[in-house]
PDB file of C-alpha atoms in Angstrom:
ATOM      1  CA  MET G   1       1.046   4.925 -21.692  1.00 58.00           C
ATOM      2  CA  ASN G   2       1.546   5.930 -18.079  1.00 67.00           C
ATOM      3  CA  ALA G   3      -2.232   6.381 -17.671  1.00 73.00           C
ATOM      4  CA  VAL G   4      -2.870   2.860 -18.987  1.00 72.00           C
ATOM      5  CA  LYS G   5      -0.215   1.428 -16.697  1.00 68.00           C
ATOM      6  CA  ARG G   6      -1.655   3.292 -13.734  1.00 72.00           C
ATOM      7  CA  GLY G   7      -5.162   2.082 -14.587  1.00 74.00           C
ATOM      8  CA  ALA G   8      -3.957  -1.519 -14.815  1.00 71.00           C
ATOM      9  CA  GLU G   9      -2.251  -1.232 -11.433  1.00 70.00           C
ATOM     10  CA  ILE G  10      -5.437   0.113  -9.852  1.00 75.00           C
ATOM     11  CA  LEU G  11      -7.524  -2.668 -11.418  1.00 76.00           C
ATOM     12  CA  ILE G  12      -5.121  -5.348 -10.182  1.00 70.00           C
ATOM     13  CA  SER G  13      -5.140  -3.851  -6.701  1.00 72.00           C
ATOM     14  CA  VAL G  14      -8.951  -3.736  -6.593  1.00 76.00           C
ATOM     15  CA  VAL G  15      -9.262  -7.369  -7.737  1.00 72.00           C
ATOM     16  CA  LEU G  16      -6.666  -8.596  -5.293  1.00 69.00           C
ATOM     17  CA  TRP G  17      -8.197  -6.680  -2.377  1.00 74.00           C
ATOM     18  CA  ALA G  18     -11.586  -8.147  -3.331  1.00 73.00           C
ATOM     19  CA  VAL G  19     -10.027 -11.610  -3.129  1.00 68.00           C
ATOM     20  CA  ILE G  20      -8.619 -10.776   0.281  1.00 69.00           C
ATOM     21  CA  LEU G  21     -12.037  -9.621   1.493  1.00 72.00           C
ATOM     22  CA  VAL G  22     -13.634 -12.822   0.199  1.00 66.00           C
ATOM     23  CA  ALA G  23     -10.907 -14.810   1.934  1.00 65.00           C
ATOM     24  CA  ALA G  24     -11.576 -12.934   5.169  1.00 65.00           C
ATOM     25  CA  LEU G  25     -15.311 -13.580   4.838  1.00 64.00           C
ATOM     26  CA  PHE G  26     -14.625 -17.241   4.150  1.00 61.00           C
ATOM     27  CA  ALA G  27     -12.332 -17.545   7.155  1.00 62.00           C
ATOM     28  CA  PHE G  28     -14.829 -15.823   9.407  1.00 59.00           C
ATOM     29  CA  THR G  29     -17.738 -17.929   8.106  1.00 58.00           C
ATOM     30  CA  THR G  30     -15.718 -21.125   8.547  1.00 59.00           C
ATOM     31  CA  LEU G  31     -14.633 -20.282  12.064  1.00 56.00           C
ATOM     32  CA  ALA G  32     -17.966 -18.808  13.119  1.00 56.00           C
ATOM     33  CA  THR G  33     -19.516 -22.156  14.032  1.00 53.00           C
ATOM     34  CA  ARG G  34     -16.434 -24.150  14.975  1.00 52.00           C
ATOM     35  CA  ASP G  35     -17.004 -23.688  18.711  1.00 50.00           C
ATOM     36  CA  THR G  36     -19.855 -25.893  19.885  1.00 48.00           C
ATOM     37  CA  ASN G  37     -20.865 -23.411  22.576  1.00 57.00           C
ATOM     38  CA  GLN G  38     -20.220 -20.028  21.013  1.00 65.00           C
ATOM     39  CA  VAL G  39     -20.865 -18.530  17.573  1.00 76.00           C
ATOM     40  CA  ALA G  40     -18.416 -15.858  16.480  1.00 74.00           C
ATOM     41  CA  SER G  41     -19.790 -12.518  15.345  1.00 76.00           C
ATOM     42  CA  LEU G  42     -18.510  -9.257  13.941  1.00 77.00           C
ATOM     43  CA  ALA G  43     -20.226  -6.223  15.474  1.00 83.00           C
ATOM     44  CA  GLY G  44     -23.043  -8.612  16.425  1.00 85.00           C
ATOM     45  CA  TYR G  45     -23.467 -10.049  12.908  1.00 89.00           C
ATOM     46  CA  THR G  46     -22.642 -13.585  11.757  1.00 89.00           C
ATOM     47  CA  PRO G  47     -22.744 -14.987   8.183  1.00 87.00           C
ATOM     48  CA  LEU G  48     -23.881 -18.587   7.800  1.00 88.00           C
ATOM     49  CA  THR G  49     -24.231 -20.903   4.824  1.00 88.00           C
ATOM     50  CA  VAL G  50     -27.644 -22.528   4.336  1.00 93.00           C
ATOM     51  CA  ALA G  51     -27.377 -26.325   4.096  1.00 90.00           C
ATOM     52  CA  SER G  52     -30.951 -27.323   3.183  1.00 93.00           C
ATOM     53  CA  ASP G  53     -34.167 -26.092   1.559  1.00 95.00           C
ATOM     54  CA  SER G  54     -36.200 -26.357   4.759  1.00 95.00           C
ATOM     55  CA  MET G  55     -36.855 -22.595   4.654  1.00 96.00           C
ATOM     56  CA  ALA G  56     -37.567 -22.334   0.916  1.00 95.00           C
ATOM     57  CA  PRO G  57     -38.586 -20.060  -0.682  1.00 95.00           C
ATOM     58  CA  THR G  58     -37.414 -17.568   1.997  1.00 95.00           C
ATOM     59  CA  PHE G  59     -33.878 -18.828   1.440  1.00 96.00           C
ATOM     60  CA  ARG G  60     -32.477 -21.987  -0.068  1.00 95.00           C
ATOM     61  CA  ALA G  61     -29.509 -24.299   0.196  1.00 94.00           C
ATOM     62  CA  GLY G  62     -26.420 -22.498  -1.074  1.00 92.00           C
ATOM     63  CA  ASP G  63     -27.556 -19.058   0.074  1.00 94.00           C
ATOM     64  CA  LEU G  64     -25.567 -17.063   2.593  1.00 92.00           C
ATOM     65  CA  ILE G  65     -27.651 -15.639   5.420  1.00 94.00           C
ATOM     66  CA  VAL G  66     -26.694 -13.001   7.961  1.00 93.00           C
ATOM     67  CA  ILE G  67     -27.977 -13.174  11.523  1.00 95.00           C
ATOM     68  CA  ARG G  68     -27.710 -10.628  14.307  1.00 95.00           C
ATOM     69  CA  LYS G  69     -27.597 -11.088  18.043  1.00 93.00           C
ATOM     70  CA  CYS G  70     -30.920 -10.254  19.630  1.00 94.00           C
ATOM     71  CA  ASP G  71     -32.786 -10.051  22.905  1.00 94.00           C
ATOM     72  CA  PRO G  72     -34.943 -13.217  23.096  1.00 94.00           C
ATOM     73  CA  ALA G  73     -37.518 -11.337  25.171  1.00 92.00           C
ATOM     74  CA  LYS G  74     -38.284  -9.157  22.116  1.00 94.00           C
ATOM     75  CA  LEU G  75     -38.841 -12.050  19.730  1.00 96.00           C
ATOM     76  CA  LYS G  76     -42.336 -12.762  18.463  1.00 96.00           C
ATOM     77  CA  GLU G  77     -44.091 -15.416  16.427  1.00 96.00           C
ATOM     78  CA  GLY G  78     -43.096 -15.265  12.766  1.00 96.00           C
ATOM     79  CA  ASP G  79     -39.514 -14.167  13.434  1.00 97.00           C
ATOM     80  CA  ILE G  80     -36.767 -16.280  11.848  1.00 98.00           C
ATOM     81  CA  ILE G  81     -34.062 -17.294  14.312  1.00 97.00           C
ATOM     82  CA  THR G  82     -30.866 -19.323  14.340  1.00 96.00           C
ATOM     83  CA  PHE G  83     -30.518 -21.642  17.312  1.00 95.00           C
ATOM     84  CA  HIS G  84     -28.528 -24.551  18.728  1.00 92.00           C
ATOM     85  CA  THR G  85     -30.211 -27.907  18.292  1.00 92.00           C
ATOM     86  CA  ILE G  86     -29.592 -31.604  17.745  1.00 87.00           C
ATOM     87  CA  ILE G  87     -29.992 -33.031  14.251  1.00 85.00           C
ATOM     88  CA  ASN G  88     -29.335 -36.750  13.660  1.00 83.00           C
ATOM     89  CA  ASN G  89     -27.838 -36.971  17.143  1.00 83.00           C
ATOM     90  CA  GLU G  90     -25.223 -34.326  16.346  1.00 84.00           C
ATOM     91  CA  TYR G  91     -24.783 -30.734  17.374  1.00 84.00           C
ATOM     92  CA  ALA G  92     -25.949 -28.298  14.699  1.00 87.00           C
ATOM     93  CA  LEU G  93     -27.136 -24.795  14.052  1.00 90.00           C
ATOM     94  CA  ASN G  94     -30.574 -24.478  12.517  1.00 94.00           C
ATOM     95  CA  THR G  95     -32.455 -21.477  11.174  1.00 96.00           C
ATOM     96  CA  HIS G  96     -36.253 -21.742  11.233  1.00 97.00           C
ATOM     97  CA  ARG G  97     -39.256 -19.545  11.847  1.00 97.00           C
ATOM     98  CA  ILE G  98     -40.904 -19.244  15.271  1.00 97.00           C
ATOM     99  CA  ALA G  99     -44.272 -20.980  14.987  1.00 96.00           C
ATOM    100  CA  GLU G 100     -45.321 -20.605  18.632  1.00 95.00           C
ATOM    101  CA  ILE G 101     -44.056 -19.053  21.848  1.00 95.00           C
ATOM    102  CA  GLN G 102     -44.977 -20.737  25.151  1.00 93.00           C
ATOM    103  CA  ASP G 103     -44.580 -18.968  28.485  1.00 90.00           C
ATOM    104  CA  MET G 104     -44.592 -21.004  31.657  1.00 89.00           C
ATOM    105  CA  GLY G 105     -43.937 -19.055  34.836  1.00 86.00           C
ATOM    106  CA  GLY G 106     -41.931 -16.421  32.983  1.00 85.00           C
ATOM    107  CA  VAL G 107     -39.813 -19.019  31.188  1.00 91.00           C
ATOM    108  CA  ARG G 108     -40.257 -18.848  27.447  1.00 94.00           C
ATOM    109  CA  SER G 109     -39.871 -21.725  25.038  1.00 95.00           C
ATOM    110  CA  TYR G 110     -40.208 -21.707  21.292  1.00 97.00           C
ATOM    111  CA  VAL G 111     -41.729 -24.033  18.751  1.00 96.00           C
ATOM    112  CA  THR G 112     -39.922 -23.654  15.407  1.00 97.00           C
ATOM    113  CA  LYS G 113     -40.737 -24.832  11.925  1.00 96.00           C
ATOM    114  CA  GLY G 114     -39.202 -24.585   8.493  1.00 96.00           C
ATOM    115  CA  ASP G 115     -41.327 -22.789   5.909  1.00 96.00           C
ATOM    116  CA  ASN G 116     -40.888 -25.767   3.593  1.00 96.00           C
ATOM    117  CA  ASN G 117     -41.542 -28.398   6.274  1.00 96.00           C
ATOM    118  CA  ALA G 118     -44.912 -29.995   6.917  1.00 94.00           C
ATOM    119  CA  ILE G 119     -44.418 -30.382  10.674  1.00 95.00           C
ATOM    120  CA  ALA G 120     -42.725 -28.409  13.439  1.00 95.00           C
ATOM    121  CA  ASP G 121     -39.300 -29.228  14.772  1.00 94.00           C
ATOM    122  CA  VAL G 122     -39.114 -31.962  17.390  1.00 91.00           C
ATOM    123  CA  HIS G 123     -37.048 -30.089  19.950  1.00 90.00           C
ATOM    124  CA  MET G 124     -38.384 -27.086  21.871  1.00 92.00           C
ATOM    125  CA  ILE G 125     -36.040 -24.097  21.955  1.00 93.00           C
ATOM    126  CA  ALA G 126     -35.150 -22.100  25.088  1.00 94.00           C
ATOM    127  CA  ASP G 127     -33.746 -18.574  25.313  1.00 94.00           C
ATOM    128  CA  GLY G 128     -30.241 -19.918  25.868  1.00 92.00           C
ATOM    129  CA  ASP G 129     -30.334 -21.842  22.585  1.00 93.00           C
ATOM    130  CA  ILE G 130     -30.960 -18.770  20.444  1.00 95.00           C
ATOM    131  CA  VAL G 131     -27.949 -17.432  18.549  1.00 93.00           C
ATOM    132  CA  GLY G 132     -29.525 -14.577  16.631  1.00 94.00           C
ATOM    133  CA  LYS G 133     -32.267 -13.289  14.396  1.00 97.00           C
ATOM    134  CA  PHE G 134     -32.297 -13.524  10.611  1.00 97.00           C
ATOM    135  CA  VAL G 135     -31.453 -10.191   8.938  1.00 96.00           C
ATOM    136  CA  THR G 136     -30.812 -10.756   5.245  1.00 96.00           C
ATOM    137  CA  LYS G 137     -29.589 -13.238   2.655  1.00 95.00           C
ATOM    138  CA  LEU G 138     -27.113 -13.308  -0.229  1.00 92.00           C
ATOM    139  CA  PRO G 139     -28.439 -15.779  -2.801  1.00 94.00           C
ATOM    140  CA  GLY G 140     -25.892 -18.288  -4.028  1.00 90.00           C
ATOM    141  CA  VAL G 141     -22.989 -16.839  -2.031  1.00 86.00           C
ATOM    142  CA  GLY G 142     -23.088 -19.816   0.300  1.00 84.00           C
ATOM    143  CA  LYS G 143     -22.102 -22.024  -2.657  1.00 83.00           C
ATOM    144  CA  VAL G 144     -19.028 -19.881  -3.091  1.00 79.00           C
ATOM    145  CA  MET G 145     -18.187 -20.387   0.573  1.00 75.00           C
ATOM    146  CA  SER G 146     -18.695 -24.138   0.166  1.00 75.00           C
ATOM    147  CA  PHE G 147     -16.385 -24.181  -2.861  1.00 77.00           C
ATOM    148  CA  LEU G 148     -13.800 -22.221  -0.927  1.00 72.00           C
ATOM    149  CA  SER G 149     -13.965 -24.778   1.846  1.00 69.00           C
ATOM    150  CA  SER G 150     -12.706 -27.445  -0.576  1.00 73.00           C
ATOM    151  CA  SER G 151      -8.976 -27.916  -1.084  1.00 75.00           C
ATOM    152  CA  ILE G 152      -9.082 -26.962  -4.769  1.00 82.00           C
ATOM    153  CA  GLY G 153     -11.313 -23.946  -4.172  1.00 75.00           C
ATOM    154  CA  PHE G 154      -9.159 -22.683  -1.330  1.00 73.00           C
ATOM    155  CA  LEU G 155      -6.013 -23.106  -3.435  1.00 78.00           C
ATOM    156  CA  VAL G 156      -7.428 -21.517  -6.608  1.00 77.00           C
ATOM    157  CA  VAL G 157      -9.434 -18.675  -5.098  1.00 72.00           C
ATOM    158  CA  ILE G 158      -7.513 -17.866  -1.936  1.00 73.00           C
ATOM    159  CA  VAL G 159      -3.924 -19.122  -1.893  1.00 77.00           C
ATOM    160  CA  LEU G 160      -2.926 -18.369  -5.495  1.00 80.00           C
ATOM    161  CA  PRO G 161      -4.417 -14.829  -5.581  1.00 75.00           C
ATOM    162  CA  LEU G 162      -2.802 -14.038  -2.253  1.00 75.00           C
ATOM    163  CA  LEU G 163       0.504 -15.327  -3.612  1.00 80.00           C
ATOM    164  CA  VAL G 164       0.061 -13.186  -6.718  1.00 78.00           C
ATOM    165  CA  PHE G 165      -0.791 -10.230  -4.508  1.00 76.00           C
ATOM    166  CA  PHE G 166       2.347 -10.791  -2.451  1.00 81.00           C
ATOM    167  CA  ILE G 167       4.529 -11.082  -5.568  1.00 84.00           C
ATOM    168  CA  TYR G 168       2.902  -7.978  -7.053  1.00 77.00           C
ATOM    169  CA  GLN G 169       3.544  -5.994  -3.876  1.00 78.00           C
ATOM    170  CA  VAL G 170       7.200  -7.096  -3.859  1.00 84.00           C
ATOM    171  CA  TYR G 171       7.517  -6.170  -7.550  1.00 82.00           C
ATOM    172  CA  HIS G 172       5.837  -2.836  -6.883  1.00 77.00           C
ATOM    173  CA  LEU G 173       8.199  -2.178  -3.969  1.00 83.00           C
ATOM    174  CA  ILE G 174      11.242  -2.977  -6.130  1.00 88.00           C
ATOM    175  CA  THR G 175       9.900  -0.752  -8.939  1.00 83.00           C
ATOM    176  CA  VAL G 176       9.317   2.111  -6.536  1.00 82.00           C
ATOM    177  CA  SER G 177      12.832   1.670  -5.128  1.00 84.00           C
ATOM    178  CA  ILE G 178      14.338   1.773  -8.627  1.00 87.00           C
ATOM    179  CA  GLU G 179      12.313   4.844  -9.554  1.00 83.00           C
ATOM    180  CA  LEU G 180      13.354   6.505  -6.310  1.00 84.00           C
ATOM    181  CA  LYS G 181      17.019   5.816  -7.019  1.00 83.00           C
ATOM    182  CA  LYS G 182      16.601   7.220 -10.530  1.00 82.00           C
ATOM    183  CA  ALA G 183      14.917  10.315  -9.152  1.00 82.00           C
ATOM    184  CA  ILE G 184      17.739  10.809  -6.632  1.00 85.00           C
ATOM    185  CA  ALA G 185      20.330  10.393  -9.400  1.00 80.00           C
ATOM    186  CA  VAL G 186      18.521  12.926 -11.602  1.00 78.00           C
ATOM    187  CA  GLU G 187      18.270  15.407  -8.731  1.00 79.00           C
ATOM    188  CA  THR G 188      21.970  14.960  -7.980  1.00 78.00           C
ATOM    189  CA  ALA G 189      22.876  15.502 -11.638  1.00 71.00           C
ATOM    190  CA  GLN G 190      20.668  18.585 -11.781  1.00 70.00           C
ATOM    191  CA  ALA G 191      22.267  19.945  -8.620  1.00 72.00           C
ATOM    192  CA  GLN G 192      25.715  19.386 -10.057  1.00 67.00           C
ATOM    193  CA  ALA G 193      24.645  21.024 -13.316  1.00 62.00           C
ATOM    194  CA  GLN G 194      23.413  24.012 -11.365  1.00 66.00           C
ATOM    195  CA  THR G 195      26.711  24.349  -9.495  1.00 64.00           C
ATOM    196  CA  ASN G 196      28.930  23.828 -12.567  1.00 59.00           C
ATOM    197  CA  PRO G 197      28.225  27.269 -14.104  1.00 57.00           C
ATOM    198  CA  ASP G 198      29.551  28.920 -10.938  1.00 60.00           C
ATOM    199  CA  ALA G 199      32.648  26.743 -11.030  1.00 58.00           C
ATOM    200  CA  ASP G 200      33.193  27.553 -14.703  1.00 62.00           C
ATOM    201  CA  ALA G 201      32.806  31.240 -13.960  1.00 66.00           C
ATOM    202  CA  LEU G 202      35.378  31.004 -11.171  1.00 62.00           C
ATOM    203  CA  LEU G 203      37.764  29.139 -13.470  1.00 63.00           C
ATOM    204  CA  ALA G 204      37.242  31.745 -16.173  1.00 70.00           C
ATOM    205  CA  GLU G 205      37.868  34.551 -13.681  1.00 70.00           C
ATOM    206  CA  ALA G 206      41.026  32.848 -12.460  1.00 67.00           C
ATOM    207  CA  ALA G 207      42.234  32.406 -16.043  1.00 72.00           C
ATOM    208  CA  ARG G 208      41.516  36.066 -16.777  1.00 76.00           C
ATOM    209  CA  ALA G 209      43.360  37.156 -13.640  1.00 70.00           C
ATOM    210  CA  LYS G 210      46.296  34.935 -14.565  1.00 70.00           C
ATOM    211  CA  ALA G 211      46.394  36.394 -18.062  1.00 74.00           C
ATOM    212  CA  GLU G 212      46.321  39.912 -16.652  1.00 75.00           C
ATOM    213  CA  ALA G 213      49.105  39.007 -14.203  1.00 68.00           C
ATOM    214  CA  GLU G 214      51.208  37.563 -17.008  1.00 73.00           C
ATOM    215  CA  LYS G 215      50.530  40.660 -19.087  1.00 75.00           C
ATOM    216  CA  ALA G 216      51.529  42.902 -16.188  1.00 69.00           C
ATOM    217  CA  LYS G 217      54.660  40.808 -15.658  1.00 70.00           C
ATOM    218  CA  ALA G 218      55.542  41.120 -19.349  1.00 71.00           C
ATOM    219  CA  GLU G 219      54.984  44.871 -19.230  1.00 72.00           C
ATOM    220  CA  ALA G 220      57.103  45.127 -16.105  1.00 67.00           C
ATOM    221  CA  GLU G 221      59.887  43.115 -17.717  1.00 72.00           C
ATOM    222  CA  ALA G 222      59.652  45.280 -20.830  1.00 71.00           C
ATOM    223  CA  ALA G 223      59.829  48.422 -18.713  1.00 67.00           C
ATOM    224  CA  LEU G 224      62.830  47.015 -16.835  1.00 67.00           C
ATOM    225  CA  ALA G 225      64.543  46.147 -20.097  1.00 69.00           C
ATOM    226  CA  GLU G 226      63.821  49.661 -21.398  1.00 68.00           C
ATOM    227  CA  ALA G 227      65.202  51.127 -18.212  1.00 65.00           C
ATOM    228  CA  LYS G 228      68.373  49.053 -18.549  1.00 68.00           C
ATOM    229  CA  ARG G 229      68.699  50.104 -22.170  1.00 67.00           C
ATOM    230  CA  LEU G 230      68.333  53.749 -21.246  1.00 62.00           C
ATOM    231  CA  GLN G 231      70.836  53.248 -18.440  1.00 63.00           C
ATOM    232  CA  GLU G 232      73.323  51.733 -20.860  1.00 67.00           C
ATOM    233  CA  GLN G 233      72.754  54.589 -23.289  1.00 65.00           C
ATOM    234  CA  ALA G 234      73.272  57.049 -20.474  1.00 61.00           C
ATOM    235  CA  ARG G 235      76.472  55.333 -19.443  1.00 60.00           C
ATOM    236  CA  ALA G 236      77.692  55.246 -23.038  1.00 61.00           C
ATOM    237  CA  ALA G 237      76.903  58.918 -23.467  1.00 57.00           C
ATOM    238  CA  ALA G 238      78.620  59.711 -20.197  1.00 55.00           C
ATOM    239  CA  GLY G 239      81.705  57.745 -21.264  1.00 57.00           C
ATOM    240  CA  THR G 240      81.879  59.553 -24.602  1.00 56.00           C
ATOM    241  CA  GLU G 241      81.636  62.908 -22.880  1.00 50.00           C
ATOM    242  CA  VAL G 242      84.434  61.996 -20.437  1.00 48.00           C
ATOM    243  CA  LYS G 243      86.680  60.930 -23.306  1.00 56.00           C
ATOM    244  CA  ALA G 244      85.962  64.165 -25.109  1.00 54.00           C
ATOM    245  CA  GLU G 245      86.884  66.175 -22.051  1.00 51.00           C
ATOM    246  CA  GLU G 246      90.090  64.186 -21.580  1.00 54.00           C
ATOM    247  CA  ALA G 247      91.022  64.744 -25.204  1.00 55.00           C
ATOM    248  CA  ALA G 248      90.363  68.440 -24.857  1.00 53.00           C
ATOM    249  CA  ALA G 249      92.457  68.608 -21.724  1.00 52.00           C
ATOM    250  CA  ALA G 250      95.329  66.775 -23.418  1.00 53.00           C
ATOM    251  CA  GLY G 251      95.218  69.205 -26.287  1.00 52.00           C
ATOM    252  CA  GLU G 252      95.532  72.181 -23.988  1.00 49.00           C
ATOM    253  CA  GLU G 253      98.569  70.623 -22.302  1.00 46.00           C
ATOM    254  CA  ASN G 254     100.296  70.141 -25.638  1.00 46.00           C
ATOM    255  CA  GLU G 255      99.932  73.779 -26.401  1.00 47.00           C
TER     256      GLU G 255
END
C-alpha cells in the first residue's frame, strides 16, 4: 500500500513539474518577441511559433522552431535565418532561407525566400536585422503554445495545474508535519518506556529496603520485649530470693 501511495505521489509530481516546464516554455516563447528591438534568448536559443506555411515542407504553421544566435559573417546561401522585417506595414519576425548574399564594399545584404513561395521576399535583409539561425523544429508544438496563449488554454493548462500543484504541496507539507509529530510522539513514548524499567527497579529496591527495615524494627522490638521479660523475671527471682532470706533470718531470731 505504501509503495502504491509513493508511486502515485511520484507520478503526480512528475506531471505537475512537466506542466510547470510547459508553462515556463510558454511564458518564454510569449515574451521572446514582445520587444520590437530585441528577441529574448536562453543560452543563445529562442523558441518561436511558426505562423504560416511559407517554409513548407521544412516546417509548417503550428510547428515550434528553435533558433540560435549566430555570426552573420559566417552565414551562407541556403541557411535558414530569422530576421526583423515589415509584413503588411507592421513589425514582424520572419524565418526564411537565404537565396542570395550580396556584398557591396564589405557590407552584406541578403535576399530571402520561403521554400513554399514562388518569389523572393520584397525587403533586403542587413546584418543588423538577423536574429538567429534555424536549428531544429518541434512539429505541432507551436499549436500547443497558441492554445496556451488563449484565455481558456492558459486557465486549463497552466493556472489550474499550478493551483493543484500548490494545493498538493500544502497537503504534502501538512502530511509530513503530522507524520513528524507522530514520529516524535512515538520516540518520546519509547524513551519513557525505556526509562520506566529503571524506575520500577528503583521502586522495587526501595520497597525491599523498607520491608527489611520494618523486619529489622520488628526484630528489634521483639528483642527489646524479650529483654524486658527477662529483666522482669530476674527481678521477680531476685525478690523471691530476698523474701526467702528475710524469712530465714526471722526464723533464726525466733530461736
